[in-house]
CSV table of C-alpha atoms in Angstrom, one decimal:
chain,number,residue,atom,x,y,z
A,12,MET,CA,68.6,-86.5,11.6
A,13,SER,CA,70.5,-85.4,15.3
A,14,ALA,CA,69.2,-82.8,17.4
A,15,ALA,CA,72.4,-80.8,17.4
A,16,HIS,CA,72.0,-80.8,13.6
A,17,SER,CA,67.8,-79.9,13.8
A,18,ALA,CA,68.1,-77.5,16.7
A,19,THR,CA,70.6,-75.5,15.0
A,20,CYS,CA,69.0,-75.5,11.5
A,21,PRO,CA,68.2,-71.8,10.5
A,22,THR,CA,63.7,-72.1,9.4
A,23,GLY,CA,63.8,-73.0,5.7
A,24,GLY,CA,67.4,-74.1,6.0
A,25,LEU,CA,66.7,-76.2,2.6
A,26,GLU,CA,65.7,-73.0,1.0
A,27,ALA,CA,69.8,-71.5,2.0
A,28,ILE,CA,71.1,-75.2,0.7
A,29,ARG,CA,69.6,-74.1,-2.9
A,30,GLN,CA,70.7,-70.8,-3.0
A,31,LEU,CA,74.3,-71.7,-1.6
A,32,LEU,CA,74.1,-75.1,-4.8
A,33,ALA,CA,72.9,-71.6,-7.2
A,34,LEU,CA,76.1,-70.3,-6.5
A,35,ALA,CA,78.7,-73.2,-6.9
A,36,ALA,CA,76.6,-74.0,-10.7
A,37,LEU,CA,78.1,-70.9,-11.6
A,38,ALA,CA,81.6,-73.1,-11.8
A,39,PRO,CA,83.2,-73.7,-15.4
A,40,SER,CA,82.4,-77.0,-17.2
A,41,SER,CA,83.5,-78.4,-20.7
A,42,HIS,CA,81.7,-77.4,-23.3
A,43,ASN,CA,79.1,-75.2,-20.4
A,44,CYS,CA,78.2,-79.3,-20.1
A,45,GLN,CA,77.4,-78.9,-16.0
A,46,PRO,CA,77.4,-82.4,-15.6
A,47,TRP,CA,77.6,-82.3,-11.7
A,48,HIS,CA,74.9,-84.3,-9.6
A,49,VAL,CA,73.9,-83.5,-6.2
A,50,SER,CA,72.6,-86.2,-4.1
A,51,LEU,CA,70.6,-85.2,-0.8
A,52,LEU,CA,70.6,-87.7,2.5
A,53,ASP,CA,69.6,-87.7,6.0
A,54,ALA,CA,71.6,-88.8,8.8
A,55,HIS,CA,70.6,-92.8,7.6
A,56,GLY,CA,72.0,-92.2,4.3
A,57,HIS,CA,68.2,-92.0,2.9
A,58,PRO,CA,67.3,-89.7,0.5
A,59,HIS,CA,66.9,-86.1,2.6
A,60,ALA,CA,63.0,-86.0,2.9
A,61,ASP,CA,62.3,-83.3,5.5
A,62,PRO,CA,61.1,-79.8,3.3
A,63,GLY,CA,62.2,-77.2,6.6
A,64,ALA,CA,65.8,-78.7,7.7
A,65,ALA,CA,68.4,-78.9,5.8
A,66,PRO,CA,70.0,-82.3,5.0
A,67,ASN,CA,73.0,-84.1,6.6
A,68,ALA,CA,75.2,-84.9,3.8
A,69,LEU,CA,75.7,-83.9,0.0
A,70,VAL,CA,77.6,-86.5,-2.7
A,71,VAL,CA,78.6,-84.5,-5.6
A,72,GLY,CA,79.3,-86.3,-8.5
A,73,ILE,CA,78.5,-86.5,-11.9
A,74,ASP,CA,75.4,-87.1,-13.8
A,75,ARG,CA,76.7,-89.1,-16.9
A,76,ARG,CA,73.6,-88.4,-19.4
A,77,ARG,CA,74.8,-85.1,-19.2
A,78,ALA,CA,79.0,-85.7,-19.4
A,79,LEU,CA,81.1,-85.4,-22.5
A,80,ASN,CA,82.3,-88.7,-23.3
A,81,ALA,CA,83.3,-88.4,-27.2
A,82,LEU,CA,86.8,-89.0,-26.4
A,83,PRO,CA,88.7,-91.1,-23.7
A,84,ALA,CA,90.2,-87.6,-22.0
A,85,MET,CA,86.6,-86.6,-21.3
A,86,GLN,CA,86.5,-89.0,-18.4
A,87,GLY,CA,89.1,-86.7,-17.0
A,88,GLU,CA,87.6,-83.1,-17.6
A,89,MET,CA,84.4,-84.4,-16.5
A,90,HIS,CA,86.3,-85.2,-13.3
A,91,ILE,CA,87.7,-81.9,-13.2
A,92,SER,CA,84.7,-79.9,-13.1
A,93,ALA,CA,83.1,-82.0,-11.3
A,94,GLY,CA,85.7,-81.7,-9.2
A,95,GLY,CA,86.2,-77.1,-8.9
A,96,PHE,CA,82.0,-77.6,-8.6
A,97,ALA,CA,82.5,-79.4,-5.1
A,98,ALA,CA,85.6,-77.6,-4.1
A,99,ILE,CA,83.4,-74.1,-4.2
A,100,VAL,CA,80.3,-75.8,-2.8
A,101,LEU,CA,82.5,-77.0,0.4
A,102,ASN,CA,84.0,-73.2,0.7
A,103,LEU,CA,80.2,-71.9,0.5
A,104,LEU,CA,79.0,-74.2,2.9
A,105,ARG,CA,81.8,-73.5,5.4
A,106,LEU,CA,82.3,-69.5,4.9
A,107,SER,CA,78.6,-69.3,5.2
A,108,GLY,CA,78.4,-71.0,9.0
A,109,TRP,CA,78.3,-74.7,8.3
A,110,GLN,CA,80.6,-76.9,10.6
A,111,ALA,CA,81.6,-79.1,6.6
A,112,ARG,CA,83.5,-81.9,6.0
A,113,ALA,CA,84.5,-83.4,2.9
A,114,SER,CA,85.8,-86.7,1.7
A,115,LEU,CA,86.5,-87.9,-1.8
A,116,LEU,CA,85.2,-91.2,-2.8
A,117,PRO,CA,87.9,-92.7,-4.7
A,118,GLY,CA,86.3,-95.5,-7.6
A,119,ALA,CA,82.5,-95.2,-5.6
A,120,CYS,CA,80.1,-96.5,-8.5
A,121,THR,CA,77.6,-97.9,-6.5
A,122,THR,CA,74.3,-95.7,-6.1
A,123,GLN,CA,70.4,-96.7,-6.9
A,124,ASP,CA,71.3,-94.7,-10.3
A,125,ASP,CA,73.5,-96.4,-12.8
A,126,ALA,CA,73.6,-93.0,-14.7
A,127,LEU,CA,75.0,-91.1,-11.0
A,128,GLU,CA,78.8,-91.1,-10.5
A,129,PRO,CA,79.5,-90.2,-6.7
A,130,LEU,CA,83.1,-88.6,-6.2
A,131,ALA,CA,82.8,-86.2,-3.0
A,132,ARG,CA,81.0,-86.1,0.4
A,133,ILE,CA,80.2,-83.5,2.4
A,134,GLU,CA,78.9,-84.1,6.3
A,135,LEU,CA,76.9,-81.3,7.0
A,136,GLY,CA,77.3,-80.4,11.2
A,137,ALA,CA,75.5,-77.7,12.8
A,138,PHE,CA,75.2,-74.1,11.4
A,139,ASP,CA,76.1,-71.2,13.1
A,140,PRO,CA,75.3,-67.8,11.8
A,141,GLY,CA,77.8,-66.6,13.6
A,142,ARG,CA,80.8,-68.2,12.2
A,143,ARG,CA,79.8,-66.5,8.7
A,144,SER,CA,82.3,-65.6,6.8
A,145,ALA,CA,83.1,-62.1,5.0
A,146,GLY,CA,85.0,-64.4,2.3
A,147,LEU,CA,81.6,-65.6,1.6
A,148,ALA,CA,80.3,-62.3,0.1
A,149,ALA,CA,84.4,-62.5,-2.1
A,150,LEU,CA,83.6,-65.8,-3.1
A,151,ALA,CA,80.2,-65.0,-4.2
A,152,ALA,CA,81.1,-61.7,-6.3
A,153,ALA,CA,84.0,-63.6,-7.5
A,154,LEU,CA,81.8,-66.5,-9.1
A,155,ARG,CA,79.1,-63.6,-10.7
A,156,ARG,CA,82.3,-62.0,-12.4
A,157,ARG,CA,83.9,-65.1,-13.6
A,158,CYS,CA,83.0,-65.9,-17.3
A,159,THR,CA,85.3,-67.8,-20.0
A,160,ASP,CA,85.8,-65.0,-22.3
A,161,ARG,CA,86.8,-66.6,-26.0
A,162,GLY,CA,87.5,-63.0,-27.5
A,163,LEU,CA,90.9,-60.6,-27.6
A,164,TYR,CA,92.5,-59.6,-24.6
A,165,ARG,CA,94.9,-57.2,-23.2
A,166,GLY,CA,96.4,-56.3,-19.7
A,167,SER,CA,98.9,-58.2,-18.0
A,168,PHE,CA,99.5,-61.7,-15.7
A,169,ALA,CA,101.1,-62.4,-12.6
A,170,LEU,CA,100.9,-65.3,-11.4
A,171,HIS,CA,102.0,-64.8,-7.7
A,172,ASP,CA,99.5,-61.8,-7.3
A,173,THR,CA,97.0,-63.5,-8.9
A,174,MET,CA,96.8,-66.4,-6.5
A,175,ARG,CA,97.0,-63.7,-3.8
A,176,GLN,CA,93.6,-63.1,-4.3
A,177,ASP,CA,92.3,-66.8,-2.9
A,178,VAL,CA,88.6,-66.8,-2.1
A,179,LEU,CA,88.6,-70.6,-1.8
A,180,PRO,CA,90.7,-70.9,1.3
A,181,HIS,CA,88.6,-74.7,2.2
A,182,SER,CA,90.2,-78.4,0.2
A,183,LEU,CA,88.3,-80.8,-0.7
A,184,ALA,CA,91.8,-83.1,0.9
A,185,ASP,CA,94.2,-82.9,3.8
A,186,ALA,CA,96.8,-80.3,2.9
A,187,GLN,CA,100.0,-83.0,2.0
A,188,ALA,CA,103.7,-82.5,2.4
A,189,GLY,CA,105.0,-81.8,-1.2
A,190,GLU,CA,102.4,-80.0,-3.5
A,191,PRO,CA,101.3,-81.9,-6.3
A,192,TRP,CA,100.1,-79.4,-8.4
A,193,HIS,CA,102.1,-76.9,-10.9
A,194,TRP,CA,101.5,-73.9,-12.4
A,195,HIS,CA,103.4,-72.3,-15.0
A,196,VAL,CA,103.5,-69.1,-17.3
A,197,VAL,CA,104.4,-68.8,-21.0
A,198,GLN,CA,105.0,-65.0,-22.1
A,199,PRO,CA,105.4,-63.8,-25.3
A,200,GLY,CA,108.8,-64.4,-26.3
A,201,LEU,CA,110.1,-67.3,-28.4
A,202,ARG,CA,108.3,-70.3,-27.2
A,203,TYR,CA,105.1,-68.2,-26.8
A,204,ASP,CA,105.6,-67.6,-30.7
A,205,GLN,CA,105.9,-71.3,-31.0
A,206,LEU,CA,103.0,-72.5,-29.0
A,207,GLY,CA,100.9,-70.0,-31.6
A,208,ALA,CA,102.0,-71.9,-34.6
A,209,PHE,CA,101.2,-75.4,-32.5
A,210,TYR,CA,97.9,-73.9,-32.5
A,211,ARG,CA,97.7,-72.6,-35.7
A,212,GLN,CA,98.2,-76.2,-36.9
A,213,HIS,CA,96.5,-78.3,-34.8
A,214,ALA,CA,93.2,-76.2,-33.7
A,215,MET,CA,90.9,-77.6,-36.2
A,216,ARG,CA,91.3,-81.2,-35.0
A,217,ASP,CA,88.2,-80.8,-33.1
A,218,PHE,CA,86.2,-79.9,-36.3
A,219,VAL,CA,88.1,-83.0,-38.3
A,220,HIS,CA,87.3,-86.1,-35.4
A,221,GLY,CA,83.6,-86.8,-36.5
A,222,PRO,CA,82.7,-88.3,-32.5
A,223,ALA,CA,83.7,-85.2,-30.7
A,224,TRP,CA,82.4,-82.6,-33.3
A,225,ARG,CA,78.9,-83.9,-33.3
A,226,GLU,CA,79.4,-83.8,-29.2
A,227,THR,CA,80.9,-80.0,-29.5
A,228,TYR,CA,77.9,-79.4,-32.3
A,229,ARG,CA,74.9,-81.0,-29.7
A,230,HIS,CA,76.3,-78.1,-27.5
A,231,LEU,CA,75.9,-75.2,-29.4
A,232,VAL,CA,73.3,-72.7,-29.3
A,233,PHE,CA,72.2,-70.7,-32.4
A,234,SER,CA,69.3,-68.4,-30.6
A,235,GLY,CA,69.9,-64.8,-30.1
A,236,THR,CA,69.1,-64.0,-26.8
A,237,ALA,CA,66.4,-67.1,-25.8
A,238,GLN,CA,67.8,-69.0,-23.7
A,239,PRO,CA,68.1,-72.7,-23.8
A,240,ARG,CA,65.7,-75.1,-22.6
A,241,ASP,CA,67.9,-76.7,-20.3
A,242,GLY,CA,70.0,-74.3,-19.2
A,243,VAL,CA,73.5,-75.6,-20.8
A,244,GLY,CA,75.7,-75.1,-23.5
A,245,ILE,CA,77.9,-72.2,-25.9
A,246,ASN,CA,76.0,-69.3,-27.5
A,247,ILE,CA,77.3,-69.2,-31.4
A,248,GLN,CA,77.7,-65.5,-30.9
A,249,SER,CA,80.5,-66.2,-27.4
A,250,LEU,CA,82.5,-68.0,-30.1
A,251,PHE,CA,82.0,-65.8,-32.9
A,252,GLY,CA,80.8,-62.4,-31.6
A,253,PRO,CA,77.8,-60.8,-32.1
A,254,MET,CA,75.3,-61.1,-35.5
A,255,PRO,CA,72.5,-61.2,-36.7
A,256,ALA,CA,70.1,-64.2,-37.2
A,257,TRP,CA,70.8,-64.7,-40.7
A,258,ARG,CA,74.3,-65.4,-39.9
A,259,ARG,CA,73.6,-67.5,-37.0
A,260,CYS,CA,71.6,-69.9,-39.3
A,261,LEU,CA,74.2,-69.6,-42.1
A,262,HIS,CA,76.8,-70.9,-38.7
A,263,ARG,CA,74.7,-73.4,-38.1
A,264,VAL,CA,74.1,-74.9,-41.5
A,265,LEU,CA,77.9,-74.9,-42.2
A,266,LEU,CA,78.9,-75.9,-38.9
A,267,HIS,CA,76.7,-79.4,-38.8
A,268,PRO,CA,78.8,-82.4,-38.5
A,269,ARG,CA,77.7,-83.6,-42.0
A,270,LEU,CA,78.6,-80.7,-43.8
A,271,LEU,CA,81.8,-80.2,-42.3
A,272,GLY,CA,83.0,-83.7,-42.5
A,273,ALA,CA,82.7,-84.2,-46.4
A,274,LEU,CA,84.5,-80.4,-46.5
A,275,GLY,CA,86.8,-81.6,-44.1
A,276,PRO,CA,90.5,-79.2,-43.8
A,277,PHE,CA,88.7,-77.3,-46.8
A,278,GLY,CA,85.7,-75.9,-45.0
A,279,ALA,CA,84.6,-73.6,-42.1
A,280,SER,CA,87.5,-75.1,-39.7
A,281,ALA,CA,89.8,-73.8,-42.1
A,282,HIS,CA,90.4,-70.7,-40.1
A,283,VAL,CA,90.0,-71.9,-37.0
A,284,GLY,CA,93.8,-72.9,-36.2
A,285,THR,CA,94.4,-68.8,-37.4
A,286,GLN,CA,91.6,-67.3,-34.9
A,287,ILE,CA,93.1,-69.1,-32.6
A,288,GLU,CA,97.1,-67.8,-33.2
A,289,ARG,CA,96.0,-64.8,-32.9
A,290,LEU,CA,94.0,-65.1,-29.5
A,291,ILE,CA,96.9,-66.6,-28.5
A,292,HIS,CA,98.9,-63.7,-29.1
A,293,SER,CA,96.8,-60.6,-27.9
A,294,SER,CA,96.8,-62.5,-24.2
A,295,PRO,CA,99.6,-61.2,-22.1
A,296,ALA,CA,99.9,-64.9,-21.0
A,297,VAL,CA,99.2,-68.6,-21.5
A,298,ILE,CA,98.8,-70.3,-18.2
A,299,TYR,CA,98.8,-74.3,-17.8
A,300,LEU,CA,98.6,-76.9,-14.2
A,301,SER,CA,100.9,-80.1,-14.2
A,302,THR,CA,101.5,-82.9,-11.9
A,303,ALA,CA,104.0,-84.6,-11.0
A,304,ALA,CA,104.8,-88.3,-12.6
A,305,SER,CA,104.5,-89.9,-9.7
A,306,HIS,CA,101.3,-88.1,-8.9
A,307,ALA,CA,99.7,-88.8,-12.8
A,308,GLN,CA,98.0,-92.2,-11.0
A,309,ALA,CA,96.9,-91.0,-8.3
A,310,PRO,CA,93.0,-91.9,-7.1
A,311,CYS,CA,90.8,-88.5,-7.7
A,312,ARG,CA,93.7,-86.5,-8.8
A,313,HIS,CA,91.7,-85.4,-11.5
A,314,LEU,CA,88.9,-83.6,-8.8
A,315,LEU,CA,92.1,-82.7,-6.5
A,316,ALA,CA,93.2,-80.5,-10.4
A,317,GLY,CA,89.5,-79.3,-10.9
A,318,GLU,CA,89.8,-77.6,-7.1
A,319,ALA,CA,93.5,-76.2,-8.3
A,320,ILE,CA,91.7,-74.9,-11.3
A,321,ALA,CA,88.7,-73.5,-9.7
A,322,ARG,CA,91.2,-72.1,-7.2
A,323,LEU,CA,93.2,-70.2,-10.0
A,324,TRP,CA,90.0,-69.0,-11.9
A,325,LEU,CA,88.0,-67.2,-9.3
A,326,ALA,CA,91.4,-65.3,-8.3
A,327,ALA,CA,91.7,-64.0,-11.7
A,328,SER,CA,88.2,-62.9,-11.5
A,329,VAL,CA,89.1,-61.2,-8.6
A,330,SER,CA,92.5,-59.4,-10.8
A,331,GLY,CA,89.6,-58.3,-13.9
A,332,LEU,CA,91.2,-61.4,-15.5
A,333,SER,CA,89.4,-64.2,-17.7
A,334,LEU,CA,90.7,-67.4,-19.2
A,335,HIS,CA,90.3,-69.1,-21.8
A,336,PRO,CA,90.6,-72.8,-21.9
A,337,LEU,CA,92.4,-74.5,-25.3
A,338,SER,CA,91.5,-78.2,-24.4
A,339,VAL,CA,91.6,-79.3,-27.9
A,340,ALA,CA,95.6,-79.9,-27.1
A,341,LEU,CA,94.5,-82.3,-24.4
A,342,GLN,CA,92.0,-84.2,-25.5
A,343,HIS,CA,94.4,-86.0,-28.3
A,344,PRO,CA,97.5,-88.0,-27.2
A,345,ASP,CA,99.5,-87.1,-30.0
A,346,LEU,CA,98.7,-83.8,-29.7
A,347,ARG,CA,99.6,-83.7,-25.2
A,348,ALA,CA,103.1,-85.3,-26.3
A,349,ARG,CA,103.8,-82.7,-28.8
A,350,LEU,CA,102.5,-79.7,-26.3
A,351,GLY,CA,104.2,-81.5,-23.5
A,352,HIS,CA,107.7,-81.9,-25.6
A,353,LEU,CA,107.2,-77.9,-26.8
A,354,LEU,CA,106.6,-76.4,-23.1
A,355,GLY,CA,109.5,-78.4,-22.1
A,356,CYS,CA,107.4,-80.3,-19.5
A,357,ASP,CA,107.3,-83.7,-18.6
A,358,GLU,CA,104.3,-84.1,-16.3
A,359,GLU,CA,101.4,-85.0,-17.1
A,360,LEU,CA,99.4,-81.7,-18.5
A,361,LEU,CA,96.3,-81.1,-16.5
A,362,PHE,CA,95.0,-77.6,-18.0
A,363,ILE,CA,96.2,-75.1,-20.3
A,364,ALA,CA,94.1,-71.6,-20.8
A,365,ARG,CA,95.4,-67.9,-22.3
A,366,ALA,CA,94.8,-65.6,-19.5
A,367,GLY,CA,93.9,-61.5,-20.1
A,368,VAL,CA,91.6,-59.0,-19.4
A,369,PRO,CA,88.7,-59.3,-21.9
A,370,ARG,CA,88.6,-56.2,-24.1
A,371,ARG,CA,84.7,-56.2,-24.6
A,372,PRO,CA,82.5,-56.6,-22.1
A,373,ALA,CA,80.9,-60.4,-22.2
A,374,ASN,CA,76.9,-60.2,-23.1
A,375,PRO,CA,74.6,-61.3,-20.1
A,376,ALA,CA,72.1,-62.7,-22.1
A,377,LEU,CA,74.1,-65.0,-23.4
A,378,ARG,CA,75.1,-66.6,-20.0
A,379,TYR,CA,73.4,-69.7,-18.8
A,380,ARG,CA,72.9,-72.0,-16.1
A,381,ARG,CA,71.0,-74.7,-14.7
A,382,ASP,CA,69.1,-74.3,-11.2
A,383,PRO,CA,69.8,-76.7,-8.4
A,384,SER,CA,66.0,-78.0,-8.9
A,385,VAL,CA,67.1,-80.0,-11.7
A,386,PHE,CA,70.5,-81.3,-10.6
A,387,CYS,CA,69.6,-82.9,-7.3
A,388,SER,CA,67.9,-85.6,-5.6
A,389,PRO,CA,65.6,-85.8,-4.1
A,390,PRO,CA,64.0,-82.5,-6.4
A,391,LEU,CA,64.9,-79.2,-4.6
A,392,ALA,CA,61.8,-76.3,-5.5
A,393,ALA,CA,62.8,-73.8,-8.0
A,394,GLY,CA,64.0,-70.9,-6.9
A,395,PRO,CA,62.9,-67.5,-8.0
A,396,ALA,CA,64.4,-68.1,-11.6
A,397,ALA,CA,64.6,-71.3,-13.3
A,398,HIS,CA,68.4,-71.0,-14.8
A,399,HIS,CA,71.5,-69.0,-13.1
A,400,ARG,CA,73.8,-67.7,-15.8
A,401,THR,CA,76.9,-67.3,-16.2
A,402,GLN,CA,79.4,-66.8,-19.4
A,403,GLU,CA,81.0,-69.7,-20.9
């Protein structure tokens, strides 16, 4: 570690990093699988070993043991999740007073652990508490407020007004001329009705797709308010509302992949499309992100799309809005093509969600998060709480 770096790190610098990573872990991820991993490195690129000082670099990547992989499209979703997390880490560091510079690692797959895929490296320079920004408190508040609410919505949505609430001022990549990301808004009208009908017809695809549903089922939590041991997953009550223990047990049986596979479209999945259409029609808008065809194969596009999605999601949270991704249509090539045609979009679709103000507040007891002590290497000491929570 350089003398300048060591001298400017506050006492307990590593604990300060741990606290920022705990905040960053409030980022969204598919199925709330939280696939990210952070490697802490010293000045020589070795695992950081000084408990009294901050590391010289953080390498953010995907832990393949936690990543979703039932469908090819899940690789892109995992990169989107990790990209949003990495962008939040960078912003938390810089707004806290660190000199931090990010570089993306396209195609980097070589680590000492074959299960880890490095995606972005954040170099840490000097720490100056005088550079601490008021934006830090705003970002922390947005992270704690952000939720994936799957219930009914109300209110209104204005993309321009929402984007003005940007709490991620720093980017993983240098600004480029011709921003490749395009946000679109669909609001009630003919196309909106067609979108609802599309999801009514196709939303059950994951339920009847064996590998995809087995993977989803592994991430469902059927407990009441008890926290899952690994701090991941989606509580069944976040999907279907509060329910007593006997109904949670019934759902555990009815949604089991073997039973669902046997019943097919005549089982519980038969009602999914109708319910999704109802949720869409309760929402003031559906938003989606696309990228130009010239950028569709660019390295790291999913990482940077994750940053764009995190930026909008957090801005929506500042405005009291929530998002509910409608990802099934992007996970299957035929549905993706049909959706693009319906929307009149000839660009690559990267994200789609309904947006609005939740009609009911989320239950904080159903919010799960892993602590940095379990997603960093070398392992960090656990914080006051074993898991940090947010609605997924």
